[in-house]
Tab-separated table of C-alpha atoms and ligand atoms in Angstrom:
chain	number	residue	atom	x	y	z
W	1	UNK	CA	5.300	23.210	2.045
W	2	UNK	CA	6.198	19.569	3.266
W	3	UNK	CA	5.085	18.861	6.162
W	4	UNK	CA	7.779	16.032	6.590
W	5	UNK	CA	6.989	16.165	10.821
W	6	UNK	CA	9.768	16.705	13.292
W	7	UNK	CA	12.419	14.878	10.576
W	8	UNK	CA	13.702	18.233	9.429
W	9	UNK	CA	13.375	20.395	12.388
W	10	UNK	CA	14.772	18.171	15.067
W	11	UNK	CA	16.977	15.690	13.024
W	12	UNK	CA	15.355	12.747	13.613
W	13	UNK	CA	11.518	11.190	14.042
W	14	UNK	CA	10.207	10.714	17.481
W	15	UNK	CA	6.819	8.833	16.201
W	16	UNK	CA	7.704	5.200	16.765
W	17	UNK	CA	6.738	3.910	13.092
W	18	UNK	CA	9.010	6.864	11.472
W	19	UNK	CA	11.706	6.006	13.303
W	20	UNK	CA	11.718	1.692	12.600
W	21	UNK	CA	11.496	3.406	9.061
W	22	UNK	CA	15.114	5.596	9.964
W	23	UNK	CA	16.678	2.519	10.324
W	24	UNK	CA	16.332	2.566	14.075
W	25	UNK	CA	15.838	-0.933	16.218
W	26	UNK	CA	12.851	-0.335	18.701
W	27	UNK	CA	12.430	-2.849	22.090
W	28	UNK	CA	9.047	-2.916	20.778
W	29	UNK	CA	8.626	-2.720	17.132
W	30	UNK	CA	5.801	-0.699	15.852
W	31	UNK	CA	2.588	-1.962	14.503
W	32	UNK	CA	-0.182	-1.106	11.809
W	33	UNK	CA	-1.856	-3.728	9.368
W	34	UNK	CA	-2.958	-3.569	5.692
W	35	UNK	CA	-6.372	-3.107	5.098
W	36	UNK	CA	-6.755	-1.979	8.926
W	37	UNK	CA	-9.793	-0.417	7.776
W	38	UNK	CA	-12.350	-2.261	6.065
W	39	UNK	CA	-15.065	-4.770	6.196
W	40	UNK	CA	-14.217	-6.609	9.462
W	41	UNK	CA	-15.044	-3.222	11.297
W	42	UNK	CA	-18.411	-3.100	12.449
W	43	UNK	CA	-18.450	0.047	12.179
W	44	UNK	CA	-17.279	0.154	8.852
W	45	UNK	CA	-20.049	-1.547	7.827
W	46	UNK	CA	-22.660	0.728	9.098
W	47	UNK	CA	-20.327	4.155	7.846
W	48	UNK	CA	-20.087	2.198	3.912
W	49	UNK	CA	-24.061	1.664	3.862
W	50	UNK	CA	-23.969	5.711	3.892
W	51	UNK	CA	-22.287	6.075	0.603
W	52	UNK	CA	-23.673	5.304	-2.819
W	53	UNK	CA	-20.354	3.934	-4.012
W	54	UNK	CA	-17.006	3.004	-3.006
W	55	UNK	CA	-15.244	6.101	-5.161
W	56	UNK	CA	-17.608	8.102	-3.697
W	57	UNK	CA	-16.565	7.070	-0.281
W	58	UNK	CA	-12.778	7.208	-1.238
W	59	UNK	CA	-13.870	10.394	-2.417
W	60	UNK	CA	-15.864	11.643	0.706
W	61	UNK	CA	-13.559	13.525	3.172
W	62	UNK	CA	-15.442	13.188	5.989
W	63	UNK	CA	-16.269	9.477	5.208
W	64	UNK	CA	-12.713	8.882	4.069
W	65	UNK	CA	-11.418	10.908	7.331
W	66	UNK	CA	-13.835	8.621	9.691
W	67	UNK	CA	-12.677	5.361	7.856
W	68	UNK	CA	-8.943	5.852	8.466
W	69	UNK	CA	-9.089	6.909	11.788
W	70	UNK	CA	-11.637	3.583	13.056
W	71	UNK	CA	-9.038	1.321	13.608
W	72	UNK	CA	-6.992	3.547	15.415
W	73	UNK	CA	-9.348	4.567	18.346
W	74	UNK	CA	-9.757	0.884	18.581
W	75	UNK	CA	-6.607	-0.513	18.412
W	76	UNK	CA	-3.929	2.289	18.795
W	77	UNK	CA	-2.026	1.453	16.007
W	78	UNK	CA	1.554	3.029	15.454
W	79	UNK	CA	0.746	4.176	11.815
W	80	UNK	CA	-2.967	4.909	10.313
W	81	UNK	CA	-3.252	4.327	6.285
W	82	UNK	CA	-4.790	6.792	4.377
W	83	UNK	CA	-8.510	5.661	3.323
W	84	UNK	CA	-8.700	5.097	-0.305
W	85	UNK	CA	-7.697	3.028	-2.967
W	86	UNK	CA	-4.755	1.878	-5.607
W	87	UNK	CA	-7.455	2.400	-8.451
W	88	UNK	CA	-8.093	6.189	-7.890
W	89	UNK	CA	-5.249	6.644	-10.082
W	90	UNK	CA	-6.989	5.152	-13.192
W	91	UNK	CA	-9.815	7.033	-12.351
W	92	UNK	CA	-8.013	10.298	-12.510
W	93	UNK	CA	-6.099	8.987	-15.775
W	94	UNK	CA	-9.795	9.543	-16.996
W	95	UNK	CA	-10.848	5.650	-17.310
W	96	UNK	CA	-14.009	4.556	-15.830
W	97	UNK	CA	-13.728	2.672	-12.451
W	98	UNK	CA	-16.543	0.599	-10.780
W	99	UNK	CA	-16.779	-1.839	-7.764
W	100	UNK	CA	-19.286	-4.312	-7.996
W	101	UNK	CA	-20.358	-5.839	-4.647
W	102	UNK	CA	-18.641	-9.185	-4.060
W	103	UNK	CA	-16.828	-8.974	-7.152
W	104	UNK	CA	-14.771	-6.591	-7.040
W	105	UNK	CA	-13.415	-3.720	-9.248
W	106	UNK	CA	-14.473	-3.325	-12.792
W	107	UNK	CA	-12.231	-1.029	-14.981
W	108	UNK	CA	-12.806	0.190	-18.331
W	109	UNK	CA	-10.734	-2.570	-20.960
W	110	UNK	CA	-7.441	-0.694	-21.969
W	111	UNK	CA	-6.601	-2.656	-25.275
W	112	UNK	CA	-5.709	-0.328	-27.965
W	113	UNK	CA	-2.279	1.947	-28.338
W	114	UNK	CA	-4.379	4.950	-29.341
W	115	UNK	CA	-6.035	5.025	-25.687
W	116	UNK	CA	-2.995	4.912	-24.081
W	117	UNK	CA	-1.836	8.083	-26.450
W	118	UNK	CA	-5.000	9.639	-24.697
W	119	UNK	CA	-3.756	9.379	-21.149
W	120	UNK	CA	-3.067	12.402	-19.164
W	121	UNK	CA	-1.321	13.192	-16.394
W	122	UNK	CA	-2.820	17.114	-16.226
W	123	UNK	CA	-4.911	17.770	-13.915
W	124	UNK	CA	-4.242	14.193	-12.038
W	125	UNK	CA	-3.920	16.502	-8.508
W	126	UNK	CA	-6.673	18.335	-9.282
W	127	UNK	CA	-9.077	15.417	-9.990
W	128	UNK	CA	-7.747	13.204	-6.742
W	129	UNK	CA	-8.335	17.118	-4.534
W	130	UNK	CA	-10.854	15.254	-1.827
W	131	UNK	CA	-7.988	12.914	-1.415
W	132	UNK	CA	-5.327	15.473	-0.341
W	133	UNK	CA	-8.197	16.804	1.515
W	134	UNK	CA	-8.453	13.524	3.899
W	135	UNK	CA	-4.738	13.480	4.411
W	136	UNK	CA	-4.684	16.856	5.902
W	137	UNK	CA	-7.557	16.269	8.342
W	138	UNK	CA	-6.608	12.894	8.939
W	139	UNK	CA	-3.195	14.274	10.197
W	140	UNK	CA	-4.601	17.214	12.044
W	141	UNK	CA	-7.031	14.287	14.008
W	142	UNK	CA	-4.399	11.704	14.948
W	143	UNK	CA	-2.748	11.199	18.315
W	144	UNK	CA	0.792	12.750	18.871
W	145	UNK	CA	2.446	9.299	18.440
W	146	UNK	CA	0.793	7.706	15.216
W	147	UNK	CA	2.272	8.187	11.924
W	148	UNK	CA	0.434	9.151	9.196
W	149	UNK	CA	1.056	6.551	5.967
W	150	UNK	CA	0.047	7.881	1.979
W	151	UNK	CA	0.002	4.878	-0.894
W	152	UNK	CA	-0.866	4.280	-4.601
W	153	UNK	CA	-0.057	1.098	-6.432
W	154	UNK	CA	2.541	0.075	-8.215
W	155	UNK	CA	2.653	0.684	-12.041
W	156	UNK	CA	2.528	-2.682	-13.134
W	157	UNK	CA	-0.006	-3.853	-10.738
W	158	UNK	CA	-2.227	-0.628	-12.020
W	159	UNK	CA	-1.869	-1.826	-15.423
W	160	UNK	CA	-2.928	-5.315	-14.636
W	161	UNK	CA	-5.976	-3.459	-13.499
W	162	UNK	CA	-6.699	-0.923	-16.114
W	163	UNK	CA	-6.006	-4.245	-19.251
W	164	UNK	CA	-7.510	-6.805	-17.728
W	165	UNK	CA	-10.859	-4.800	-16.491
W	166	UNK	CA	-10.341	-5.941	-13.259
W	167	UNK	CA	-8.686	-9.209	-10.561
W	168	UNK	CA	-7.599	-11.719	-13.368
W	169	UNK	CA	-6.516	-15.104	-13.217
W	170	UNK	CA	-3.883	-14.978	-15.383
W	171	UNK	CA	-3.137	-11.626	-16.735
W	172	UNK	CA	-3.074	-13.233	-20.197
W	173	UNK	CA	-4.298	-9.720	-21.673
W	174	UNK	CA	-1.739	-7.969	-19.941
W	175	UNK	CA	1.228	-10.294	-20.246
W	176	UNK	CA	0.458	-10.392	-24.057
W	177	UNK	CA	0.835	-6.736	-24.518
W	178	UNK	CA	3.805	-6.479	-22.166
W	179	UNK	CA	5.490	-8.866	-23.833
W	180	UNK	CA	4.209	-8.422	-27.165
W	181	UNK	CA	4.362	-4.893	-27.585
W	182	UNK	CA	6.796	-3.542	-25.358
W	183	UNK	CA	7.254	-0.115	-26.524
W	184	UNK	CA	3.839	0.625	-26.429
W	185	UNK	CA	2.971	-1.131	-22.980
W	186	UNK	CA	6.206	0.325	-21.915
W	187	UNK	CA	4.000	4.025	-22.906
W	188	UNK	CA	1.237	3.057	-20.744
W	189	UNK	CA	3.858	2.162	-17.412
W	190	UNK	CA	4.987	5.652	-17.970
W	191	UNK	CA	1.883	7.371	-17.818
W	192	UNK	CA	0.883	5.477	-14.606
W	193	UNK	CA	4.046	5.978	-13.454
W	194	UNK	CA	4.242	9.897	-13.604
W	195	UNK	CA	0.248	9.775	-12.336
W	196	UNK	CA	1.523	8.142	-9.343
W	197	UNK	CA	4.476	10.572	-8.767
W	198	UNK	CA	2.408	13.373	-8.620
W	199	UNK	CA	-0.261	11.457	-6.416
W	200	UNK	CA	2.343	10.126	-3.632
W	201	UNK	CA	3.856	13.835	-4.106
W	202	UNK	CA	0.287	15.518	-3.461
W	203	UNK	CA	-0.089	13.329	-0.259
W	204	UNK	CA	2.865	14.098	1.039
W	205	UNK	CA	2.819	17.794	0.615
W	206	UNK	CA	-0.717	17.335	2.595
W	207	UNK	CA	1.021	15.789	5.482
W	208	UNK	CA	1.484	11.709	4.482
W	209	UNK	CA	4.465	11.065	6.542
W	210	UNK	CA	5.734	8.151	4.920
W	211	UNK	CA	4.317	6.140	1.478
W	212	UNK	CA	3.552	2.925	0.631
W	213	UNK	CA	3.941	1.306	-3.162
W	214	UNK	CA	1.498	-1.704	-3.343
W	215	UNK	CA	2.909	-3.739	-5.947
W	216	UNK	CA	0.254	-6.697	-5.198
W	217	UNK	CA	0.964	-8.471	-8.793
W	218	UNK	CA	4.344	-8.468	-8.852
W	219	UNK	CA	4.706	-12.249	-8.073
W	220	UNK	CA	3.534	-13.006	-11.631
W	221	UNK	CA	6.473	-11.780	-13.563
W	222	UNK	CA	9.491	-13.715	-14.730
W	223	UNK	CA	12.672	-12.178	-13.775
W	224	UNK	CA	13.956	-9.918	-17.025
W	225	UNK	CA	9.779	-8.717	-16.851
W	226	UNK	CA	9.983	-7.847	-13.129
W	227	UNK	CA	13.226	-5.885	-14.110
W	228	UNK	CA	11.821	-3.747	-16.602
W	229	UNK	CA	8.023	-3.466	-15.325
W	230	UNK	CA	8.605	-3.234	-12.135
W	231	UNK	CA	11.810	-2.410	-10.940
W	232	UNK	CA	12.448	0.405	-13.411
W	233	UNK	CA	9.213	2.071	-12.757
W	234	UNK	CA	9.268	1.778	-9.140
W	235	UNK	CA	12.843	3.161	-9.270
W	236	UNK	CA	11.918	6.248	-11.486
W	237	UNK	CA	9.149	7.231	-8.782
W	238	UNK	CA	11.526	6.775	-5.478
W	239	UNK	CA	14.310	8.812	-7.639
W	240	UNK	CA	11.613	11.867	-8.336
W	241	UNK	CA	10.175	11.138	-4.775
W	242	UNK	CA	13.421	11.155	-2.446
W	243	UNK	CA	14.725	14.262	-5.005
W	244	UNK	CA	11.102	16.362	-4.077
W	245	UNK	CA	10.977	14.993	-0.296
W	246	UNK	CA	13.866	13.448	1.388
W	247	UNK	CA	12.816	13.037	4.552
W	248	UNK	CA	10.023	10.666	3.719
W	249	UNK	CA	10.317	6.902	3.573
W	250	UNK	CA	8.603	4.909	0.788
W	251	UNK	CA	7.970	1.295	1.413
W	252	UNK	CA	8.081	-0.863	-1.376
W	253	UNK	CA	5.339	-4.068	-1.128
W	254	UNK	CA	6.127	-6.239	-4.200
W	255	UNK	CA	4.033	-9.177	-3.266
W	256	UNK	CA	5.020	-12.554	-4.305
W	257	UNK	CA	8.594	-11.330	-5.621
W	258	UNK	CA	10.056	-14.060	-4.381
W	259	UNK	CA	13.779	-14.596	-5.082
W	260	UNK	CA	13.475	-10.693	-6.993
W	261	UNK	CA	13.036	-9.445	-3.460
W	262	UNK	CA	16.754	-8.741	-2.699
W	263	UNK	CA	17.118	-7.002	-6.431
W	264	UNK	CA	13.961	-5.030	-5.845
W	265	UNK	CA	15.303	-3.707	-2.699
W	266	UNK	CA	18.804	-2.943	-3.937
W	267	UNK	CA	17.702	-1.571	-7.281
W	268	UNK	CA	14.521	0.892	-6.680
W	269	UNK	CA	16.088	2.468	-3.392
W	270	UNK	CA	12.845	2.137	-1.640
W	271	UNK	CA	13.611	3.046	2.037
W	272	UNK	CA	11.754	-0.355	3.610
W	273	UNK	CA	10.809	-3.754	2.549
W	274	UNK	CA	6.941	-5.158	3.133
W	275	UNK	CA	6.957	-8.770	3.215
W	276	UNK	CA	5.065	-10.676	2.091
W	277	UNK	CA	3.581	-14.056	4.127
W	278	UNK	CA	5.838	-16.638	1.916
W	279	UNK	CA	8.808	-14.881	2.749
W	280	UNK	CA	10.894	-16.973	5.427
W	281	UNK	CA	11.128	-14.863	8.202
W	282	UNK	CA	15.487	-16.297	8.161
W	283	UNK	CA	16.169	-15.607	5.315
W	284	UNK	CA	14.368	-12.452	4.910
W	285	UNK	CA	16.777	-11.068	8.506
W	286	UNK	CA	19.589	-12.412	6.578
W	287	UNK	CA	19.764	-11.012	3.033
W	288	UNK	CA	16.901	-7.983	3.552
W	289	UNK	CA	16.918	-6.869	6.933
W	290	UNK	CA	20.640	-5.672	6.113
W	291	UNK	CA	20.131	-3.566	3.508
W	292	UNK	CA	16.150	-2.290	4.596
W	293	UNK	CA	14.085	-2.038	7.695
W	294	UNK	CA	11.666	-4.784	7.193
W	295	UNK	CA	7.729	-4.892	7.503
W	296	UNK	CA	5.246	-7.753	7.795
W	297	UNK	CA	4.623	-10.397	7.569
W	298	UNK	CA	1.622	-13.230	9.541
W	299	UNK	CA	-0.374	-14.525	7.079
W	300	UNK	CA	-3.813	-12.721	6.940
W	301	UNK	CA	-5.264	-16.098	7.797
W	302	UNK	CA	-3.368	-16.773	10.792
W	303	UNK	CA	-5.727	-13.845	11.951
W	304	UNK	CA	-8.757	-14.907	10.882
W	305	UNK	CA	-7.868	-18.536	12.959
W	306	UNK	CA	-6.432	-16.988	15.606
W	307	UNK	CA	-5.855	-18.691	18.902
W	308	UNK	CA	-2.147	-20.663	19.789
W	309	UNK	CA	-1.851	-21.136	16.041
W	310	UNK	CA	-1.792	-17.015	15.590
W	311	UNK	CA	0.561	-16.923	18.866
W	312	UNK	CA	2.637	-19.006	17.562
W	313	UNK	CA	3.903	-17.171	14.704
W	314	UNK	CA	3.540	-13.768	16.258
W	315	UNK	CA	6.302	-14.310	18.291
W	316	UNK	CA	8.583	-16.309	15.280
W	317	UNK	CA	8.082	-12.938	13.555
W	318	UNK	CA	8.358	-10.565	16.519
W	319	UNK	CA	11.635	-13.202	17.564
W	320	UNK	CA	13.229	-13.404	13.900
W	321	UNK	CA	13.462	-9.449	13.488
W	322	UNK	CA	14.014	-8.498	16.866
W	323	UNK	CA	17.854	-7.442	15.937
W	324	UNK	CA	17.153	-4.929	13.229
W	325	UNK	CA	14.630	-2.335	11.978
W	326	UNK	CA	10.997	-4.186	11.862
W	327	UNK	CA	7.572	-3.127	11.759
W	328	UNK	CA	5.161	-5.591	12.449
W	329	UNK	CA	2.069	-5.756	9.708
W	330	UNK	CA	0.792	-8.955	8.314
W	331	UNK	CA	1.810	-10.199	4.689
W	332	UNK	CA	-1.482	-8.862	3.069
W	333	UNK	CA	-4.422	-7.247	3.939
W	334	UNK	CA	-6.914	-8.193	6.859
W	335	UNK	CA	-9.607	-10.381	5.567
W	336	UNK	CA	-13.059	-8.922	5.990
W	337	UNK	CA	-14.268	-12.862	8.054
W	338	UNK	CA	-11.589	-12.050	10.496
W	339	UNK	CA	-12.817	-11.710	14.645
W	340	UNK	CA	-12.435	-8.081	15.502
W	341	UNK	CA	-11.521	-10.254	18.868
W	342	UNK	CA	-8.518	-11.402	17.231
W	343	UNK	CA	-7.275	-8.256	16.202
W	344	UNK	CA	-7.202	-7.220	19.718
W	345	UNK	CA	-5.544	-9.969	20.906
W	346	UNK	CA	-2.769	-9.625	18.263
W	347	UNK	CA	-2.546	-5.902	19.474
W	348	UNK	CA	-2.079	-6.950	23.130
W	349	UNK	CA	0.858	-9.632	22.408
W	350	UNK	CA	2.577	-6.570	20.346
W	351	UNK	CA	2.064	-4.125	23.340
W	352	UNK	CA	4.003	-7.045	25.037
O	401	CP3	O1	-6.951	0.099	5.312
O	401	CP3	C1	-6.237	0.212	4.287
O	401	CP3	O2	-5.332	-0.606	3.995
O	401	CP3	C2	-6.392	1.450	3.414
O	401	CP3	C3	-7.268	1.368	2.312
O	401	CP3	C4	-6.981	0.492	1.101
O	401	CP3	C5	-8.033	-0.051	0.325
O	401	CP3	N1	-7.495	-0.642	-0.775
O	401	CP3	C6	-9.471	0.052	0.657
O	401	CP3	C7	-10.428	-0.881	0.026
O	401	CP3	C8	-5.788	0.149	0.483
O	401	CP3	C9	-4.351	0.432	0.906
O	401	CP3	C10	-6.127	-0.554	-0.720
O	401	CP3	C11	-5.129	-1.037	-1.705
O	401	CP3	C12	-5.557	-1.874	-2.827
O	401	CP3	N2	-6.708	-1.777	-3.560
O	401	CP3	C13	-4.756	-2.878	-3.409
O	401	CP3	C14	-3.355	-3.248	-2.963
O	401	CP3	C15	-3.364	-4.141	-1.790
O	401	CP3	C16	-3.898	-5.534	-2.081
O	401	CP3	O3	-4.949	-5.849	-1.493
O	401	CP3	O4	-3.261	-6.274	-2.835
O	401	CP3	C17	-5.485	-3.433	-4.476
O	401	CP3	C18	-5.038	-4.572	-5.386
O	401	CP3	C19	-6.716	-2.724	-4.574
O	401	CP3	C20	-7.797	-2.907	-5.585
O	401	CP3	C21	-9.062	-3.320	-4.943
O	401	CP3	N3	-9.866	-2.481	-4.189
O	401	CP3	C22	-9.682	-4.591	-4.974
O	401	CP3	C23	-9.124	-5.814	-5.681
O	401	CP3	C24	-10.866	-4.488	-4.238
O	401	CP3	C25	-11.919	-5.553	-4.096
O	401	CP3	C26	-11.529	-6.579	-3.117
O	401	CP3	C27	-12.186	-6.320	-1.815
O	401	CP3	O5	-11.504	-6.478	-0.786
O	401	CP3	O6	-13.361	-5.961	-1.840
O	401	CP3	C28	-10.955	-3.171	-3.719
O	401	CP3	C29	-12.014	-2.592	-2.858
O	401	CP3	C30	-11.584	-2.056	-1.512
O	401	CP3	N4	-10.508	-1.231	-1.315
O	401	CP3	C31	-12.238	-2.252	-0.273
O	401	CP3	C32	-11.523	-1.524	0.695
O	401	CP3	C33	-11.839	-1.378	2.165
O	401	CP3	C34	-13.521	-3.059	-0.063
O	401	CP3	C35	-14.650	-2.314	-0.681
O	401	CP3	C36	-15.886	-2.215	0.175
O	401	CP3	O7	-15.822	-1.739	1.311
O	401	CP3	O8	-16.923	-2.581	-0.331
């Protein structure tokens, strides 16, 4: 059964974060950041040394459960993020997934149109269980007032993943087979695609309260291959989403998109907007802000400085939205350098 909060019962969301996400405008807009938990944590640190890898962690409730809620008994954000990670998805597609220490993930090369015929969806929920698993206790531990946030990654930024092995420079692997082959690369989107329904699905139905779609590559696509590699799949997944739960946001994050951003907003029918830290906060009131609540968007680095230089464009954010629905976040994830000290001075201008 969903477990879509107080939005069915009552009408409408009381938890701050749901309720920016409605469409409402809050005095104080709500607050979370990407990558809230990680490696600037102390105490993520010590909790990481305890597992032998970082699937197994993703894939340790009680690890997983601990990781998420960290940064919320130290910061009180508005929304926790599920612990885990966009390449579980792979994984569960039945490719092998490694992270080496300071370099990253290392995936399995996808090359050949006959291992893409050997994808399977079946048994996707039942091989991401420990998952669903964290979501429910991770619900059942957090305060009254903090949402509860689900995610997976974008199709195309999956695929960039499961081609090119891992972070690439410039996804010449992937963009050759996109654009070289796009009936059979168009095969493998689909299959990632109707993983990642069922994944966001599965969360939900454990008690994610809202989802995010990562789309962290989609900056590197010219316009007709944004249409068809990312808007199209993003818009099948909201469509099957919104038809299974439609009381549940979905934020789309298609970092980088640029001039796309307005067509990726009107086209997939995501519910909310992440921006990213390029976006100009005027234009971005002007021509997204209207059609989508909006979240982001300080540069990760701004953090990491801190001091009048952070200040400073905390409050041209917090000023530029103020008018509309807004969630405050930054425009990617937290670096793992940053000052846990300026974390929780960011918190305490937002608390106002
Ligand atoms: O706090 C949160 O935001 C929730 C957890 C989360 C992680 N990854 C944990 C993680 C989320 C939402 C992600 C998403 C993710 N993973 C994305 C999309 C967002 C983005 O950053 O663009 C991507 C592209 C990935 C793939 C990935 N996972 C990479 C490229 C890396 C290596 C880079 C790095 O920071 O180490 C990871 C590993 C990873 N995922 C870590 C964490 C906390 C660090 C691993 C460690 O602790 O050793």
């Amino acid at each position: 059964m969903e477990r879509g909060v107080n939005v069915k019962r009552t009408g409408a969301p009381t938890k701050p974060m749901l309720r920016a996400l409605a469409g409402e405008t809050l005095a104080r807009p709500p607050f979370w950041l990407m990558r809230q938990a990680g490696r600037y944590l102390p105490e993520y640190r010590e909790l990481r040394q305890g597992a032998a890898s970082f699937l197994d962690f993703c894939f340790s409730p009680d690890r997983a459960t601990e990781a998420t809620l960290q940064p919320i008994r130290r910061f009180g954000f508005d929304a926790a993020i599920l612990f885990s990670d966009i390449l579980v998805v792979p994984h569960a597609l039945g490719r092998a997934v490694g992270f080496r220490e300071g370099e990253g993930p290392v995936l399995e090369k996808l090359r050949q149109r006959e291992e893409v015929d050997a994808l399977t969806c079946d048994g996707v929920p039942e091989r991401l269980a420990p998952v669903y698993e964290t979501v429910r206790r991770v619900r059942k531990a957090l305060p009254a007032e903090t949402a509860l946030i689900g995610f997976a990654g974008g199709p195309w930024t999956v695929a960039t993943y499961m081609v090119e092995g891992g972070t690439s420079r410039d996804f010449g692997a992937v963009k050759r087979w996109a654009f070289g082959d796009a009936e059979g690369f168009g095969v493998l989107i689909e299959h990632i695609a109707a993983a990642t329904i069922e994944h966001l699905s599965a969360q939900i139905a454990s008690g994610a309260e809202a989802v995010q779609i990562f789309e962290s590559w989609a900056g590197v696509l010219e316009a007709d291959a944004f249409r068809r590699l990312v808007i199209a799949p993003t818009r099948q997944i909201v469509t099957s989403l919104q038809a299974r739960h439609p009381h549940v946001p979905i934020i789309g994050f298609p970092r980088g998109a640029g001039l796309m951003y307005r067509a990726y907003v009107s086209e997939t029918g995501v519910n909310a907007i992440g921006l990213d830290s390029a976006v100009p906060c005027e234009v971005a009131r002007k021509t997204l802000q209207s059609l989508a609540p909006v979240q982001g968007n300080l540069d990760p680095m701004l953090l990491l400085v801190g001091g009048a230089a952070m200040e400073r464009a905390v409050g041209n954010i917090v000023h530029a939205f103020k008018d509309g629905p807004f969630v405050f976040n930054l425009g990617h994830g937290v670096l793992p350098e940053t000052p846990v000290a300026n974390v929780a001075r960011l918190v305490e201008i937002l608390r106002g």
